[in-house]
Tab-separated table of C-alpha atoms and ligand atoms in Angstrom:
chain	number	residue	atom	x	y	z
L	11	UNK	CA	102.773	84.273	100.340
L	12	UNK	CA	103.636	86.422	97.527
L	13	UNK	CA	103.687	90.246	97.766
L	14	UNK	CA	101.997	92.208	94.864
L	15	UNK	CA	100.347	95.564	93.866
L	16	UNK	CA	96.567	95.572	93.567
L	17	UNK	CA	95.890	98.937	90.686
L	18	UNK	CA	92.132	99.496	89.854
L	19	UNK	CA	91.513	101.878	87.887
L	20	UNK	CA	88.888	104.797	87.225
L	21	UNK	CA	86.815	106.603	84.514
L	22	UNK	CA	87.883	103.564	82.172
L	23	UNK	CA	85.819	101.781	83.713
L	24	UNK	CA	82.495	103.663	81.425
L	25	UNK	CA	84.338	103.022	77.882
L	26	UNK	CA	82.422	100.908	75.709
L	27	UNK	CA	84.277	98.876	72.864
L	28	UNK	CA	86.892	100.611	72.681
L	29	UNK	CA	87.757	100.109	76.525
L	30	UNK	CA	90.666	97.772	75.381
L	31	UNK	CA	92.870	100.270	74.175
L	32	UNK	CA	92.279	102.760	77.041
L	33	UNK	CA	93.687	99.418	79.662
L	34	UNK	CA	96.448	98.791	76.953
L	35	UNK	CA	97.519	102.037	77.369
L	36	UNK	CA	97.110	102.141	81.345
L	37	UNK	CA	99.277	98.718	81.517
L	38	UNK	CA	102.014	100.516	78.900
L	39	UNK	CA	101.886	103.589	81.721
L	40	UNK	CA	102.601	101.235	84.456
L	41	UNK	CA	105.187	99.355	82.870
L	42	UNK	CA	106.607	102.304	81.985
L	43	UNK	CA	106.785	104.098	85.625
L	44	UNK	CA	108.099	100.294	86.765
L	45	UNK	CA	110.686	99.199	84.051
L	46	UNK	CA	113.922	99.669	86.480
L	47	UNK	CA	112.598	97.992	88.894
L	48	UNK	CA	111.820	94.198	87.645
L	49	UNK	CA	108.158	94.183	87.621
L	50	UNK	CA	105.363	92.293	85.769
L	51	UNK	CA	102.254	93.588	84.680
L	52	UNK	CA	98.854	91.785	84.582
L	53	UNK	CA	95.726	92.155	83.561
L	54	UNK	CA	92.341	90.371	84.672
L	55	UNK	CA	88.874	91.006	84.804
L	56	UNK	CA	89.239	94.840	85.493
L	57	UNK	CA	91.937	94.457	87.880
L	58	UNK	CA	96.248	94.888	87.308
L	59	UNK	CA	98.240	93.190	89.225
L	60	UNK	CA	101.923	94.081	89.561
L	61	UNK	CA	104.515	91.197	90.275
L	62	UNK	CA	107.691	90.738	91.162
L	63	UNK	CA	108.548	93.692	92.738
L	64	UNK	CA	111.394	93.416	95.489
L	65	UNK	CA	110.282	94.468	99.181
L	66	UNK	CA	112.884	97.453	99.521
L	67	UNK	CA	111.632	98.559	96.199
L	68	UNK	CA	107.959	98.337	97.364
L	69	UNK	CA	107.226	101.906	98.598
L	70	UNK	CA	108.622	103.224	95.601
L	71	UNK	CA	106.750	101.454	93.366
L	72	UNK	CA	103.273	102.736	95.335
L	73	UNK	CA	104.696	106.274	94.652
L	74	UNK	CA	105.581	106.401	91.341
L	75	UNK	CA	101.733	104.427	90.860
L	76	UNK	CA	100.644	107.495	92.624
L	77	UNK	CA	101.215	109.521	89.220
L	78	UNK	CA	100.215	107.039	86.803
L	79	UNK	CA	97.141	108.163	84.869
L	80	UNK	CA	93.742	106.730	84.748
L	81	UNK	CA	94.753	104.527	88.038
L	82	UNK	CA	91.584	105.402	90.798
L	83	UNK	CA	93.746	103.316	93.876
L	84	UNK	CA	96.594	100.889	94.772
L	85	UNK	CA	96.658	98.151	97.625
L	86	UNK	CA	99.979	96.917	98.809
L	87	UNK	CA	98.421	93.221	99.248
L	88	UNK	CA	100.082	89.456	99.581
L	89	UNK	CA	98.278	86.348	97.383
L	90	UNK	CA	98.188	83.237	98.800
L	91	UNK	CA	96.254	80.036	97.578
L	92	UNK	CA	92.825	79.747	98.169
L	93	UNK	CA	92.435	77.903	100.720
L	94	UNK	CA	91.257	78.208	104.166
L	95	UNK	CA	94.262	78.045	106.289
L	96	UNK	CA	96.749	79.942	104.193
L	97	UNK	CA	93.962	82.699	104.145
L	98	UNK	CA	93.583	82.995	107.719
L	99	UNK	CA	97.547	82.778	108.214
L	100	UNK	CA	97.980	85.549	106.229
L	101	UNK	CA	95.131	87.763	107.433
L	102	UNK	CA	96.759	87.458	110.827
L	103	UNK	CA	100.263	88.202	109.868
L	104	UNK	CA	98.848	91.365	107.847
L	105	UNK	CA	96.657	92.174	111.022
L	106	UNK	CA	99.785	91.662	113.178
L	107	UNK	CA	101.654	94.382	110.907
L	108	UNK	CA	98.868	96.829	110.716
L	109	UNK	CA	98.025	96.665	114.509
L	110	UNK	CA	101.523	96.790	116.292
L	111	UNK	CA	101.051	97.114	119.802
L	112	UNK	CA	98.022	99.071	119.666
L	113	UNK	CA	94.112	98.609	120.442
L	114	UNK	CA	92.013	99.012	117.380
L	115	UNK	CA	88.929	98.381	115.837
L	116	UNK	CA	88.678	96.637	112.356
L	117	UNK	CA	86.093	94.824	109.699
L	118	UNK	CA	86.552	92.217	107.344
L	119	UNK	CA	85.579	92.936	104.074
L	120	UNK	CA	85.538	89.783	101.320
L	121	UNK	CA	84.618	89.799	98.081
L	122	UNK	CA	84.415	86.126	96.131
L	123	UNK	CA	85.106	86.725	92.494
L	124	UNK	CA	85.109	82.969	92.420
L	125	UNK	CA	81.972	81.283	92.902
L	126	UNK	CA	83.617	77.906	93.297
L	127	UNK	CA	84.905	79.109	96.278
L	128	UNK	CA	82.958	76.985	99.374
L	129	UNK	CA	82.427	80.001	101.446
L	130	UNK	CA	80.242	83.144	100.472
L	131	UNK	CA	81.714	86.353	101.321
L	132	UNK	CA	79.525	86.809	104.799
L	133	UNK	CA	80.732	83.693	105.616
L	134	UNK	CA	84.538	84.599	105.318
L	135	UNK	CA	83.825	87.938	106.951
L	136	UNK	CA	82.136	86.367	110.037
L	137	UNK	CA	85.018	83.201	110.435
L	138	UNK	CA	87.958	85.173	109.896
L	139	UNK	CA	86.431	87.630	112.151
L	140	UNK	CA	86.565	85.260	114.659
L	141	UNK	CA	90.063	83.859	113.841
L	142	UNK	CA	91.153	87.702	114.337
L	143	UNK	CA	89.265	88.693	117.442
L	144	UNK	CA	90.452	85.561	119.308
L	145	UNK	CA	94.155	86.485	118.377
L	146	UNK	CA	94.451	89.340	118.818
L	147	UNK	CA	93.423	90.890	122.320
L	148	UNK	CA	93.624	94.509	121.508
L	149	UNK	CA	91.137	94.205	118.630
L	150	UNK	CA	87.483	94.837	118.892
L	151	UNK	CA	84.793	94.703	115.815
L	152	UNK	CA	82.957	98.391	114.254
L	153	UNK	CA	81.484	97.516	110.865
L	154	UNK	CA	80.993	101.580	110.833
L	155	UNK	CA	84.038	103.398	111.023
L	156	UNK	CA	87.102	100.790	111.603
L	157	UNK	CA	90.344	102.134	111.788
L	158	UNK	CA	91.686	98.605	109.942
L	159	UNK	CA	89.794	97.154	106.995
L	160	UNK	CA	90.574	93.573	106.489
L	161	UNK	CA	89.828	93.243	102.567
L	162	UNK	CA	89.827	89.746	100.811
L	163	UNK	CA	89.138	89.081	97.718
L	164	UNK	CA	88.768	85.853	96.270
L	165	UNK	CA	90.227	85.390	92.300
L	166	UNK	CA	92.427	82.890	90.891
L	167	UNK	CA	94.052	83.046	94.152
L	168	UNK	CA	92.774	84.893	96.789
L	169	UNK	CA	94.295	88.276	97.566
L	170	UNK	CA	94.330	90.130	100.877
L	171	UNK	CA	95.302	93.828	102.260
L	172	UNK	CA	94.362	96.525	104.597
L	173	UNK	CA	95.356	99.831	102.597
L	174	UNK	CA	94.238	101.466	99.460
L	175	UNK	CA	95.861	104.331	98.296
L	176	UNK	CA	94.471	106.861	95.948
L	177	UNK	CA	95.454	107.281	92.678
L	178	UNK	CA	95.793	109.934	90.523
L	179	UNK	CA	92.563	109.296	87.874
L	180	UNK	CA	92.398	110.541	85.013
L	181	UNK	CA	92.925	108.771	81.664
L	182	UNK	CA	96.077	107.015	80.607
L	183	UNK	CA	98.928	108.634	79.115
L	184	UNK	CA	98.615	108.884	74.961
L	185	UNK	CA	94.815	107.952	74.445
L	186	UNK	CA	93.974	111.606	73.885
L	187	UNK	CA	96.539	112.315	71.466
L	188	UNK	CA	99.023	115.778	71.822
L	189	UNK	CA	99.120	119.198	72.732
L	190	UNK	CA	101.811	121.848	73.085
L	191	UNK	CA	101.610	123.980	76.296
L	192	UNK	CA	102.897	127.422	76.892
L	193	UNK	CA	104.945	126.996	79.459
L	194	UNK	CA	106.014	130.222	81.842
L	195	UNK	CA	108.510	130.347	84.875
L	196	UNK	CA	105.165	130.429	86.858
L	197	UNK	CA	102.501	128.723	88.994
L	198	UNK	CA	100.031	128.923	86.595
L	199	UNK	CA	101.287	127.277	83.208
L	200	UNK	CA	102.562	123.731	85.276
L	201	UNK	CA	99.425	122.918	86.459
L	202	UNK	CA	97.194	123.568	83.531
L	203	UNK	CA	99.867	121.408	81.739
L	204	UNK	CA	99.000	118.609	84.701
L	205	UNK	CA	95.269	118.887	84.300
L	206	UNK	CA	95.646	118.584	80.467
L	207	UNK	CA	97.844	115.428	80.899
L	208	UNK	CA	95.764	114.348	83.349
L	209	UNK	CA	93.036	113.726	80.571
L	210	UNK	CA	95.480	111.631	78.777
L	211	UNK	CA	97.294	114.011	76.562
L	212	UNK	CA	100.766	113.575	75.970
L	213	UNK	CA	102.918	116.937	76.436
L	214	UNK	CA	104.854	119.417	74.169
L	215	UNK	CA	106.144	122.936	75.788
L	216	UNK	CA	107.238	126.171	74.427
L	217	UNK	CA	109.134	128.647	76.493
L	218	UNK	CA	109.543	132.382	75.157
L	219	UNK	CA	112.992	133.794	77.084
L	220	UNK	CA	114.248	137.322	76.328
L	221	UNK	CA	118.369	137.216	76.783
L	222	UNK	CA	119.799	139.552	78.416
L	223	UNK	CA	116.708	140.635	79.866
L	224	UNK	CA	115.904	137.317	81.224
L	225	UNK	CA	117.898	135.215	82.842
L	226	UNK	CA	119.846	131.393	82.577
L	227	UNK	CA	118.945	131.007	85.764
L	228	UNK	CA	115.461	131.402	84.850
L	229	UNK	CA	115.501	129.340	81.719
L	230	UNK	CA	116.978	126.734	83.643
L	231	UNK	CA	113.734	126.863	86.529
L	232	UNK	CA	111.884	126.360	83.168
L	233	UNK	CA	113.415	123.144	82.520
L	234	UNK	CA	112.781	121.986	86.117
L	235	UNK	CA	109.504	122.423	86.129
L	236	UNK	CA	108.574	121.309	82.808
L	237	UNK	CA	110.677	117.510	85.036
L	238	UNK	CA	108.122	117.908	87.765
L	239	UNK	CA	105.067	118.350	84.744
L	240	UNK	CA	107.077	115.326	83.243
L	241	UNK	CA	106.561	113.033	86.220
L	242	UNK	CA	103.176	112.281	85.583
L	243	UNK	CA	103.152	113.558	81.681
L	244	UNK	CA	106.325	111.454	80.383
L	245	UNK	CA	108.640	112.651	78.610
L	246	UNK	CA	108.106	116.499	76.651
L	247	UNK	CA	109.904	118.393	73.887
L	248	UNK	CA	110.566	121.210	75.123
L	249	UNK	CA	111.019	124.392	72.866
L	250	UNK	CA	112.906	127.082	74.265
L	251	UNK	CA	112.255	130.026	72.038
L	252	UNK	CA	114.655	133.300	71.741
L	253	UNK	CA	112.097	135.991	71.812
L	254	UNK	CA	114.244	139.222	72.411
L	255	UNK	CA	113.962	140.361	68.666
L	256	UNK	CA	110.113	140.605	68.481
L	257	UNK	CA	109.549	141.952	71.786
L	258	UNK	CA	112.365	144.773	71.048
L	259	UNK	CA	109.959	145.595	67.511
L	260	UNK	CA	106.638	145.327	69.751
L	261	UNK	CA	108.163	147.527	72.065
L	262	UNK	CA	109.604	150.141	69.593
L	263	UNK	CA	107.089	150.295	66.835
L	264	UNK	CA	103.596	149.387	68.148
L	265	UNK	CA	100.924	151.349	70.538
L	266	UNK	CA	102.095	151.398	74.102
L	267	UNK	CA	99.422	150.202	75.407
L	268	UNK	CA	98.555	147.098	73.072
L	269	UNK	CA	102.144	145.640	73.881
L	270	UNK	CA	101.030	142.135	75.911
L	271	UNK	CA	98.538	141.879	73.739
L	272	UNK	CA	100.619	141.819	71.147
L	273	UNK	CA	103.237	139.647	72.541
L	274	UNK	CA	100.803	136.969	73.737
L	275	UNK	CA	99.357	136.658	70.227
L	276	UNK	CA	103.136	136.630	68.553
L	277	UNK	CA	103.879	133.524	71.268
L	278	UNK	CA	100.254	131.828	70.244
L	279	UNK	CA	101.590	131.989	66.709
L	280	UNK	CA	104.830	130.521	67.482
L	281	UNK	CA	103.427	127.855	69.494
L	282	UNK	CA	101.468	127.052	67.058
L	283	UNK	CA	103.955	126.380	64.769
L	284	UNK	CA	105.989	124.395	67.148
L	285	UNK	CA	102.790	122.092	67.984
L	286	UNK	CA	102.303	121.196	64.378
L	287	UNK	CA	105.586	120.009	63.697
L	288	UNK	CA	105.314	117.876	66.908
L	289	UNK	CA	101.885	116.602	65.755
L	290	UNK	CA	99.745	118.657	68.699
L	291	UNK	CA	96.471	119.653	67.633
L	292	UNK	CA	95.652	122.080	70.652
L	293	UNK	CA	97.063	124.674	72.668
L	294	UNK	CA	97.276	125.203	76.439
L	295	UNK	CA	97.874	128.241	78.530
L	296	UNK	CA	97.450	128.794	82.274
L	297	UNK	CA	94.938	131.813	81.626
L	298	UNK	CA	92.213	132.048	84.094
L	299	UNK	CA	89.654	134.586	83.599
L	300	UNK	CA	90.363	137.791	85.015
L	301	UNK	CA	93.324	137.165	86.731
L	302	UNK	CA	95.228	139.957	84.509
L	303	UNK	CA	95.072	142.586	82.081
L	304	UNK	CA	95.396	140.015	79.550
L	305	UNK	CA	93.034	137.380	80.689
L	306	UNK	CA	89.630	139.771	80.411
L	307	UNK	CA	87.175	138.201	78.137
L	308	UNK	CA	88.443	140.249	75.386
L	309	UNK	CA	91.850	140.225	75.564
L	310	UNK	CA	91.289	136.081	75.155
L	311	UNK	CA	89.439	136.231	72.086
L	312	UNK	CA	92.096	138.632	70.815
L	313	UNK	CA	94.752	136.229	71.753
L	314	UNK	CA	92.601	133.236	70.006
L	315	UNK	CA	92.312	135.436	66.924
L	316	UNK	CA	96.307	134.837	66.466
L	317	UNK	CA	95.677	130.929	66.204
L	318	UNK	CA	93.532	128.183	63.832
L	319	UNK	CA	93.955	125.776	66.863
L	320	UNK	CA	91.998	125.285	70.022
L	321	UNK	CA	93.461	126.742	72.724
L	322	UNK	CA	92.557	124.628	75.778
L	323	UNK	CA	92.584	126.726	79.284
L	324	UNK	CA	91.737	124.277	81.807
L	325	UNK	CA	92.158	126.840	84.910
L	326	UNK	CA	89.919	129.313	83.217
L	327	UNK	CA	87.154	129.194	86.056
L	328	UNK	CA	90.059	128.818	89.118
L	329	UNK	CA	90.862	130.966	91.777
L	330	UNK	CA	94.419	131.549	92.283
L	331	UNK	CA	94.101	129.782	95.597
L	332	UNK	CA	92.878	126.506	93.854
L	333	UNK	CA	95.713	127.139	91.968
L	334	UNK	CA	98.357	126.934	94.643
L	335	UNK	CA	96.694	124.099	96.074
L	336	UNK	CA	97.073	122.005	92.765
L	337	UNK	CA	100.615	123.560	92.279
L	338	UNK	CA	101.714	122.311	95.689
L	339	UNK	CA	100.107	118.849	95.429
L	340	UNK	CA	102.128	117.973	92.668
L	341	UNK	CA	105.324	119.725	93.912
L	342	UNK	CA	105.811	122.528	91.025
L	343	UNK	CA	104.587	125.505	93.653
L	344	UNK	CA	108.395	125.835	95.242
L	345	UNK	CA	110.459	126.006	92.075
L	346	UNK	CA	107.278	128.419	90.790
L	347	UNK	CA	107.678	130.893	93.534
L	348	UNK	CA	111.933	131.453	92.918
L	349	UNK	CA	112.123	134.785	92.033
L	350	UNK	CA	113.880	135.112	88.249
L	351	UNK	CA	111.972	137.249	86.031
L	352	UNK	CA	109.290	135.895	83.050
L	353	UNK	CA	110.083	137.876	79.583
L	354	UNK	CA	106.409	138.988	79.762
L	355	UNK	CA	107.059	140.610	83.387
L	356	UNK	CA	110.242	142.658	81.290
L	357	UNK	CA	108.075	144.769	78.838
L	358	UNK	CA	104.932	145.649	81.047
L	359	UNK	CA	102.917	148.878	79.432
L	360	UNK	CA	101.625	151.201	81.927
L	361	UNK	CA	98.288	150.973	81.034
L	362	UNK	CA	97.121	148.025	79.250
L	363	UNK	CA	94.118	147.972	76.934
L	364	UNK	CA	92.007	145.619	78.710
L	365	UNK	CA	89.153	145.692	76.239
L	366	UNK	CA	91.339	145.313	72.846
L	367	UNK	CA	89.989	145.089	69.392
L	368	UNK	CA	90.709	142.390	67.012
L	369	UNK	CA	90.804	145.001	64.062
L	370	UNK	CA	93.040	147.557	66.344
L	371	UNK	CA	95.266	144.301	66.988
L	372	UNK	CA	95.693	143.068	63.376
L	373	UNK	CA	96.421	146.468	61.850
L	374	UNK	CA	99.031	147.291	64.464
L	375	UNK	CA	100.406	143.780	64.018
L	376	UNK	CA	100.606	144.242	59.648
L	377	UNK	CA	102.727	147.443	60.471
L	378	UNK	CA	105.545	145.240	61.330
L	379	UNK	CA	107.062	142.375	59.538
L	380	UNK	CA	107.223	140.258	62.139
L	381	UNK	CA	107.027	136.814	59.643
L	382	UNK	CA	110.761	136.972	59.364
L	383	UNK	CA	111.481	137.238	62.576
L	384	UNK	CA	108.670	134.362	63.487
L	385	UNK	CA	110.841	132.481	61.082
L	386	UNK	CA	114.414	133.043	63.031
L	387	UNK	CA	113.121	132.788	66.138
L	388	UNK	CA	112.429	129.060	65.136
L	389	UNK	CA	115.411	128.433	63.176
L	390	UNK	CA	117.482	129.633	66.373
L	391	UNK	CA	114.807	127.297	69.066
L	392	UNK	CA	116.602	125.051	70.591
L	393	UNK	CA	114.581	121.677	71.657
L	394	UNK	CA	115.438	119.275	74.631
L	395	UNK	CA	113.736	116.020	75.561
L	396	UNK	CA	112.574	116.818	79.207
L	397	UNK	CA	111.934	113.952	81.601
L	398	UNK	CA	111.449	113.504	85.053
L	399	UNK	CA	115.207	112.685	85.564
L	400	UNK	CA	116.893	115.388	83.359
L	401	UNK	CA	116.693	116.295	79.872
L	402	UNK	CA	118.820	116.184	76.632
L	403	UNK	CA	118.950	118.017	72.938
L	404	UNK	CA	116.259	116.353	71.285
L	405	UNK	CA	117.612	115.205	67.682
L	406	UNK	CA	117.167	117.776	64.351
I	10	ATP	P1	101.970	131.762	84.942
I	10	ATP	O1	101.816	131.721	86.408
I	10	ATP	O2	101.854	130.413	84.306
I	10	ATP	O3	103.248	132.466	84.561
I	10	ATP	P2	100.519	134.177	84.733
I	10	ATP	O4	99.373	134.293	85.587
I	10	ATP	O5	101.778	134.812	85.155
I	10	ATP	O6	100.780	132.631	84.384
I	10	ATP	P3	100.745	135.475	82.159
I	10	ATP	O7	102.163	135.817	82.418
I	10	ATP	O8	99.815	136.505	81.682
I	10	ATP	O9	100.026	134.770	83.368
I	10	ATP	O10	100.721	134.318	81.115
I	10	ATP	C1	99.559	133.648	80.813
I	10	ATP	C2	99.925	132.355	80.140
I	10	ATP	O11	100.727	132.621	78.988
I	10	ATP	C3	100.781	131.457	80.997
I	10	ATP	O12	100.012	130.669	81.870
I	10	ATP	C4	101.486	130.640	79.944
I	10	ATP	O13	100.640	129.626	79.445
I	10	ATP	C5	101.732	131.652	78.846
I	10	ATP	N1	103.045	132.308	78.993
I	10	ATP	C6	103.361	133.419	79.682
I	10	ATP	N2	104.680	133.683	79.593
I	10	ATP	C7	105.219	132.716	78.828
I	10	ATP	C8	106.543	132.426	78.369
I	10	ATP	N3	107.594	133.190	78.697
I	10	ATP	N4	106.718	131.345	77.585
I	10	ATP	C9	105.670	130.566	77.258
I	10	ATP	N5	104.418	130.772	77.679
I	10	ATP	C10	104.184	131.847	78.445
I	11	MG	MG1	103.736	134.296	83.852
């Protein structure tokens, strides 16, 4: 009886021809998430099968699967060979695991991927049924609801388990190419970095601080939560951006009330810059629509005037409640909610325009020269290599 992971996986499942390079990638991705721990990786007939993976090491392995993209579910399962009396051994010892010293109902459920095999899958459902009932007292039969599913599945050796475990779907890390996000200390920019990954992009982030108005301590909550992004992402540059200088000029020599404005088209720029020199080919921001002053219909297509890139804003249509819920699934909503100050919460105008004008925005941005400052601000970014254990200076 050998113990190994059961992964199926999701929307891959509809590629045509070019499906092969969507499960290369998915098998890379679980390698990846498994290298420390001495697995193997398999692939066969729309199924991965992980191997060698020590028992202590076992519900670890299940998590970190949990935030592997483009995986639908995992079973914890043992293989045995096919044949009838190791089957039947093993269903019992699983059923004696699952069942404890409880009543329960279950159902066998067989599938024979191997038409060689002498019994059809009713067949196997209705004679280890029996083998179960009869030894086990507590157990009694629902093919409705049961509380334990019995799955078998018949391959190259015939595979058996009583849990699956969702995944997290999505497509596979790197078969969507790059894009940079704009990262904030808040709840918001995290998860529309998740839901970008999520559809296979890999991850760059920019972070616009404001010394001494802002704080180490909240540059530092950056680089946390850019980790937890990280976790299901991989690794990100990370671009921390000194943006004192051009929010000092916004503030002294521009219109009061165009200031964000301003500022979130100045960032857009820089970001952009950033992305291309990473090889990212789209923005993302955590804008939803009318969340702020800054997020009316408007005030986006101001902000998208600053930039030839897309700017992707996958929580455009969210409530701030779906939000939180995301944010808290995938653990970023704590280290969100510590209270250091965001550069853009420094320079607030009283009254933001919340119906700007492209025109009004690009004359008031000519009266400045902010291209030399765009161009220190770079020079003096500093980049780090974020993972989800800790991050370093990325090389010049
Ligand atoms: P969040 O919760 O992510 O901070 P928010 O609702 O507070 O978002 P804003 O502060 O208006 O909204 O920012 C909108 C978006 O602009 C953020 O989601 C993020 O993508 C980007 N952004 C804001 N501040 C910064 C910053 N200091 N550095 C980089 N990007 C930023
Ligand atoms: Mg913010």
């Amino acid at each position: 009886m050998e113990n190994v992971l059961l992964v199926r996986y999701g929307e891959i499942h509809l590629k045509g021809l070019n499906r092969p390079f969507f499960e290369r990638k998915l098998v890379e991705g679980i390698k990846h998430a498994l290298s420390d721990l001495g697995a193997t990786v398999r692939m066969e007939q729309g199924r991965i099968f992980v191997l060698g993976i020590k028992d202590k090491d076992r519900d670890e392995a299940v998590d970190r699967l949990t935030r592997v993209f483009g995986i639908h579910s995992i079973s914890p399962a043992v293989a045995v060979e096919k044949e009838w009396g190791a089957i039947a051994d093993s269903a019992m010892e699983l059923m004696r695991r699952a069942l404890g010293e409880s009543r329960s109902a279950f159902k066998v459920m067989a599938r024979r991927a191997d038409k060689r095999f002498p019994m059809n899958s009713e067949e196997i459902n209705r004679e280890l049924g029996h083998v179960l009932l009869e030894s086990f007292p507590g157990l009694s039969v629902d093919v409705h609801s049961p509380k334990i599913k019995m799955c078998v599945e018949i391959r190259e050796k015939a595979y058996l388990y009583c849990e699956e475990i969702p995944g997290a779907n999505g497509m596979p890390t790197g078969t969507a190419g790059r894009a940079a996000l704009l990262i904030s200390g808040g709840i918001d920019s995290p998860v529309a970095g998740y839901l970008m990954a999520k559809r296979g992009l890999e991850l760059s982030a920019v972070h616009f601080y404001s010394y001494p108005y802002t704080s180490e301590r909240a540059r530092d909550k950056v680089v946390d939560l850019t980790g937890l992004v990280a976790r299901y992402s991989g690794p990100i540059r990370l671009h921390l951006v000194p943006f004192t200088e051009i929010q000092l000029a916004i503030y002294e020599q521009c219109p009061p009330k165009e200031t964000t404005v301003l500022m979130r088209r100045l960032m857009m720029k820089i970001a952009e810059r950033w992305a291309r020199e990473d090889g990212a080919l789209a923005l993302i921001t955590g804008e939803a629509l009318g969340q702020v002053a800054s997020q009316t219909l408007e005030s986006l297509c101001v902000t998208d005037d600053a930039v030839d890139m897309p700017v992707f804003r996958p929580l455009i249509g969210f409530d701030k409640d779906d939000i939180i819920d995301i944010a808290k699934k995938i653990n970023t909503f704590n280290t969100s909610i510590l209270p250091y100050e965001d550069c853009c919460t420094v320079f607030v105008p009283q009254h933001p325009v919340t119906k700007p004008k492209v025109e009004d925005l690009r004359s008031s941005e000519a009266m400045v020269d902010f291209e030399c400052m765009i161009q220190k601000a770079m020079a003096d970014t500093e980049t780090l290599i974020v993972t989800q254990s800790g991050s370093e200076k990325a090389e010049a």
